[in-house]
Amino acid sequence: MKEFEYNVLPSRVIFGSGSVKKLPAEIQRLNVSRPLLLATPGKSNFSNQLSDIIQAAAITIAGTFPHAKAHTPTSVTEEATAFLASVAADCVVSIGGGSVVGLGKAVSIRTGVPHISIPTTYSGSEMTPILGETQNGKKTTRSDPKILPAVVIYDADFTMTLPPAICSTSGINAIAHAVEALYATNANPITSMLALEGIKALAAALPQIVRSPESQAPREEALYGAWLCGAVLGSSSMGLHHKLCHVLGGSFTLPHAETHTVVLPHALSYNAPAIPEQMAKLATVFPGSNGDALRGLELLLQELGVPRALKDLGMEEGDIEKATEIAAGNQYPNPRPLEKQWIRELIRRAWAGETAK
Ligand code: NAD
């Protein structure tokens, strides 16, 4: 076996249907008593349910801030931080997708208050020490172990309302973390095992969610897979796929999970010749692969009926060249060297919605 180093990230995870009822005990365990609830606009039903559970345990809610926005704008974080101080809150509880998790991380790292996260999508952000923030249209990313939430509660009951179309793209976003973890420069047997288990769970669950959205078991299995994929994202270096999606999302404001969904088969196809061992392992977890992981991924995407073209997500044809310049401009570790002409072709195919080759 090859030598490896593995930094296990400190995180406490509570998993299970109905586990949100353990929230008051978790607040007490952290020795805090005045939570500020964070949510996205239009999702006040989530924070209302949390309020009922917390107040039933005779804990006072300091306040609710339901204004989280995508890409964690610093202006929103400043408003939330000022609100936290004005209501004397001593912890934050984020409930929702990656956008709210981002706000929870941003407030927690600025103020030092602990963060309990209850994720309701499969973005995986709650398991990473990474915070991406936007200011004046520019997105910057930083990593610090203190950014990790103190506790993550995975309760699939709160994912039942997530529309199958968002489950699908959010689930492929999670799968993308695990795919890149398999060939990361710091990959090790533990992260590879978690990555394959995460992909297997999501690849099995997502089509079932699309077929029967009201069924609970696949929602739980998908959330379990998303946890594992988030965990490997938090401890692995990412390559071409994530860098490209970062460029596309940041420079052309394309939607996060959908962009990951369109780009994944193209990025994997680009790297495939350099990672035969990983491709063979991937073929064992995508049903229908028949020994060919790209075929298995393609079948999954078709079954989910997800978007396949960047042009359908709002990217202009003229942006292909600009995206190529930015994406090929910075060299970073990737199994296959970054060759500008092939990166351009990859982006063009993804833009047009062609099948990956
Ligand atoms: P999101 O949080 O914007 O959620 C997507 C949509 O789903 C929103 O409209 C939201 O209101 C809705 N939604 C969420 N939960 C729901 C539910 N249970 N029922 C019904 N609707 C629900 O998007 P996302 O894809 O979860 O997260 C994307 C963000 O997370 C981006 O800003 C991205 O940069 C960030 N992210 C960060 C990391 C990291 O490690 N720092 C990792 C992944 C993603």
Coordinates of N, CA and C and ligand atoms in Angstrom, one line a residue, residues 39-43 45-46 68-72 95-102 105 118-133 139 141-142 147 156-163 166-167 169-170 173-174 177 219 230 233-234 242 246 255-258 260, ligand 1:
A39 N -31.9 31.3 7.8 CA -32.7 30.6 6.8 C -32.6 31.4 5.5
T40 N -33.1 30.8 4.4 CA -33.3 31.6 3.2 C -34.7 32.2 3.1
P41 N -34.8 33.3 2.3 CA -36.2 33.9 2.2 C -37.2 32.8 1.7
G42 N -38.4 32.9 2.2 CA -39.4 31.9 1.7 C -39.3 30.6 2.4
K43 N -38.4 30.4 3.3 CA -38.3 29.1 4.0 C -38.5 29.3 5.5
N45 N -41.0 28.4 7.1 CA -41.6 27.2 7.7 C -40.5 26.4 8.4
F46 N -39.3 26.3 7.9 CA -38.2 25.6 8.5 C -37.9 26.2 9.9
A68 N -30.5 34.7 4.0 CA -29.3 34.1 3.3 C -29.5 34.2 1.8
K69 N -28.3 34.5 1.1 CA -28.3 34.6 -0.3 C -27.2 33.7 -0.9
A70 N -27.4 33.3 -2.2 CA -26.4 32.4 -2.8 C -25.0 33.2 -2.8
H71 N -24.0 32.4 -2.8 CA -22.6 32.9 -2.9 C -22.1 33.8 -1.7
T72 N -22.9 33.7 -0.6 CA -22.5 34.4 0.7 C -22.0 35.8 0.5
I95 N -30.4 26.5 8.8 CA -31.2 25.4 8.2 C -31.5 25.8 6.8
G96 N -31.2 24.9 5.9 CA -31.4 25.1 4.4 C -30.2 24.5 3.6
G97 N -30.1 25.0 2.4 CA -29.1 24.5 1.5 C -27.7 25.2 1.7
G98 N -26.8 25.0 0.8 CA -25.4 25.5 0.9 C -25.4 27.0 1.1
S99 N -26.4 27.7 0.6 CA -26.4 29.2 0.8 C -26.5 29.6 2.3
V100 N -27.3 28.9 3.0 CA -27.5 29.2 4.4 C -26.3 28.7 5.2
V101 N -25.8 27.5 4.9 CA -24.7 27.0 5.6 C -23.5 28.0 5.4
G102 N -23.4 28.6 4.2 CA -22.3 29.5 4.0 C -22.5 30.7 4.9
K105 N -21.4 29.8 8.4 CA -20.0 29.7 8.6 C -19.4 31.1 8.7
I118 N -28.1 22.5 9.9 CA -29.1 21.4 9.6 C -29.3 21.5 8.0
P119 N -28.5 20.8 7.3 CA -28.5 21.0 5.8 C -29.8 20.3 5.2
T120 N -30.4 20.9 4.2 CA -31.5 20.4 3.6 C -31.3 20.1 2.1
T121 N -30.1 20.3 1.6 CA -29.7 19.9 0.2 C -28.5 19.0 0.4
Y122 N -27.9 18.6 -0.8 CA -26.8 17.7 -0.7 C -25.4 18.4 -1.1
S123 N -25.4 19.7 -0.8 CA -24.2 20.5 -1.3 C -22.9 20.0 -0.5
G124 N -23.0 19.6 0.7 CA -21.8 19.1 1.4 C -21.1 20.2 2.2
S125 N -21.5 21.4 2.0 CA -20.7 22.6 2.6 C -20.6 22.4 4.1
E126 N -21.6 21.9 4.7 CA -21.6 21.7 6.2 C -20.4 20.9 6.7
M127 N -19.8 20.1 5.8 CA -18.7 19.2 6.3 C -17.3 19.7 5.9
T128 N -17.3 20.9 5.4 CA -16.0 21.5 4.9 C -15.5 22.7 5.8
P129 N -14.2 22.8 5.9 CA -13.7 24.0 6.5 C -13.5 25.2 5.6
I130 N -14.2 25.2 4.4 CA -14.0 26.1 3.4 C -15.2 27.1 3.3
L131 N -14.9 28.4 3.2 CA -15.9 29.4 3.1 C -15.6 30.3 1.8
G132 N -16.6 30.3 0.9 CA -16.6 31.1 -0.3 C -17.4 32.3 -0.1
E133 N -16.9 33.5 -0.3 CA -17.7 34.8 -0.1 C -17.6 35.7 -1.3
K139 N -15.6 36.6 -6.1 CA -15.7 35.5 -5.1 C -14.3 35.1 -4.6
T141 N -12.2 32.5 -1.7 CA -12.4 31.3 -0.8 C -11.3 31.2 0.2
R142 N -11.6 30.8 1.4 CA -10.6 30.6 2.4 C -10.9 29.3 3.2
I147 N -13.8 27.2 10.6 CA -15.0 27.4 9.8 C -16.0 26.2 9.9
A156 N -33.5 13.8 7.3 CA -34.1 13.7 6.0 C -35.6 14.2 5.9
D157 N -36.2 14.3 7.1 CA -37.6 14.8 7.1 C -37.6 16.2 6.5
F158 N -36.5 17.0 6.7 CA -36.5 18.4 6.2 C -36.1 18.4 4.7
T159 N -35.8 17.3 4.1 CA -35.5 17.3 2.7 C -36.7 16.8 1.8
M160 N -37.8 16.4 2.5 CA -38.9 15.8 1.7 C -39.5 16.8 0.8
T161 N -39.4 18.1 1.1 CA -39.9 19.2 0.2 C -39.0 19.6 -0.9
L162 N -37.8 19.1 -0.9 CA -36.8 19.4 -1.9 C -37.3 18.8 -3.3
P163 N -37.6 19.7 -4.3 CA -38.1 19.1 -5.5 C -37.1 18.2 -6.2
I166 N -34.2 19.6 -8.0 CA -33.0 20.1 -7.2 C -32.3 18.9 -6.5
C167 N -33.0 17.9 -6.1 CA -32.3 16.7 -5.5 C -31.3 16.2 -6.5
T169 N -29.8 17.6 -9.3 CA -28.6 18.4 -9.5 C -27.7 18.6 -8.3
S170 N -28.3 18.7 -7.1 CA -27.6 18.8 -5.9 C -26.9 17.5 -5.6
N173 N -23.9 17.3 -7.8 CA -22.9 18.2 -7.2 C -22.1 17.4 -6.1
A174 N -22.8 16.6 -5.3 CA -22.2 15.9 -4.3 C -21.3 14.8 -4.9
H177 N -17.9 15.9 -5.9 CA -16.9 16.0 -4.8 C -16.2 14.7 -4.7
R219 N -34.7 9.3 0.2 CA -34.3 10.6 0.7 C -33.2 10.5 1.8
G230 N -19.6 15.1 1.1 CA -19.2 16.4 1.7 C -17.9 16.2 2.6
L233 N -15.0 16.0 0.4 CA -14.7 17.3 -0.1 C -13.9 18.1 0.9
G234 N -14.2 18.0 2.2 CA -13.5 18.7 3.2 C -12.1 18.3 3.4
H242 N -13.8 21.0 -10.2 CA -14.2 22.1 -9.2 C -13.6 23.4 -9.6
H246 N -15.9 26.6 -10.4 CA -15.7 27.8 -9.7 C -15.6 29.0 -10.6
P255 N -25.7 29.0 -12.1 CA -26.2 28.3 -10.9 C -25.3 27.2 -10.5
H256 N -25.0 27.0 -9.1 CA -24.0 26.2 -8.6 C -24.2 24.7 -9.0
A257 N -25.3 24.1 -8.5 CA -25.4 22.6 -8.6 C -25.7 22.2 -10.1
E258 N -26.4 23.1 -10.8 CA -26.7 22.8 -12.2 C -25.4 22.8 -13.1
H260 N -22.3 22.2 -11.9 CA -21.6 21.0 -11.6 C -22.1 19.8 -12.4
Ligands
NAD1 P1 -29.1 26.8 -2.2 O1 -28.7 26.8 -0.7 O2 -29.2 28.1 -2.8 O3 -30.4 25.9 -2.3 C1 -31.0 25.7 -3.6 C2 -32.5 26.0 -3.6 O4 -33.1 24.9 -2.9 C3 -32.9 27.3 -2.9 O5 -33.9 27.9 -3.7 C4 -33.4 26.8 -1.6 O6 -34.4 27.7 -1.0 C5 -34.1 25.5 -2.0 N1 -34.2 24.5 -0.9 C6 -33.2 24.1 0.0 N2 -33.7 23.2 0.8 C7 -35.0 23.0 0.5 C8 -36.0 22.1 0.9 N3 -35.7 21.2 1.9 N4 -37.2 22.1 0.3 C9 -37.4 23.0 -0.7 N5 -36.5 23.8 -1.2 C10 -35.3 23.8 -0.6 O7 -28.1 25.9 -3.1 P2 -27.1 24.7 -2.8 O8 -26.8 24.1 -4.1 O9 -27.6 23.9 -1.7 O10 -25.8 25.4 -2.3 C11 -25.0 26.2 -3.1 C12 -24.1 27.1 -2.4 O11 -23.3 26.4 -1.5 C13 -23.2 27.9 -3.3 O12 -23.1 29.2 -2.8 C14 -21.9 27.2 -3.1 O13 -20.8 28.0 -3.4 C15 -21.9 26.7 -1.7 N6 -21.1 25.5 -1.4 C16 -20.1 25.7 -0.6 C17 -19.3 24.6 -0.3 C18 -18.1 24.7 0.6 O14 -17.5 23.7 1.0 N7 -17.8 25.9 1.0 C19 -19.6 23.3 -0.9 C20 -20.7 23.2 -1.7 C21 -21.5 24.3 -2.0

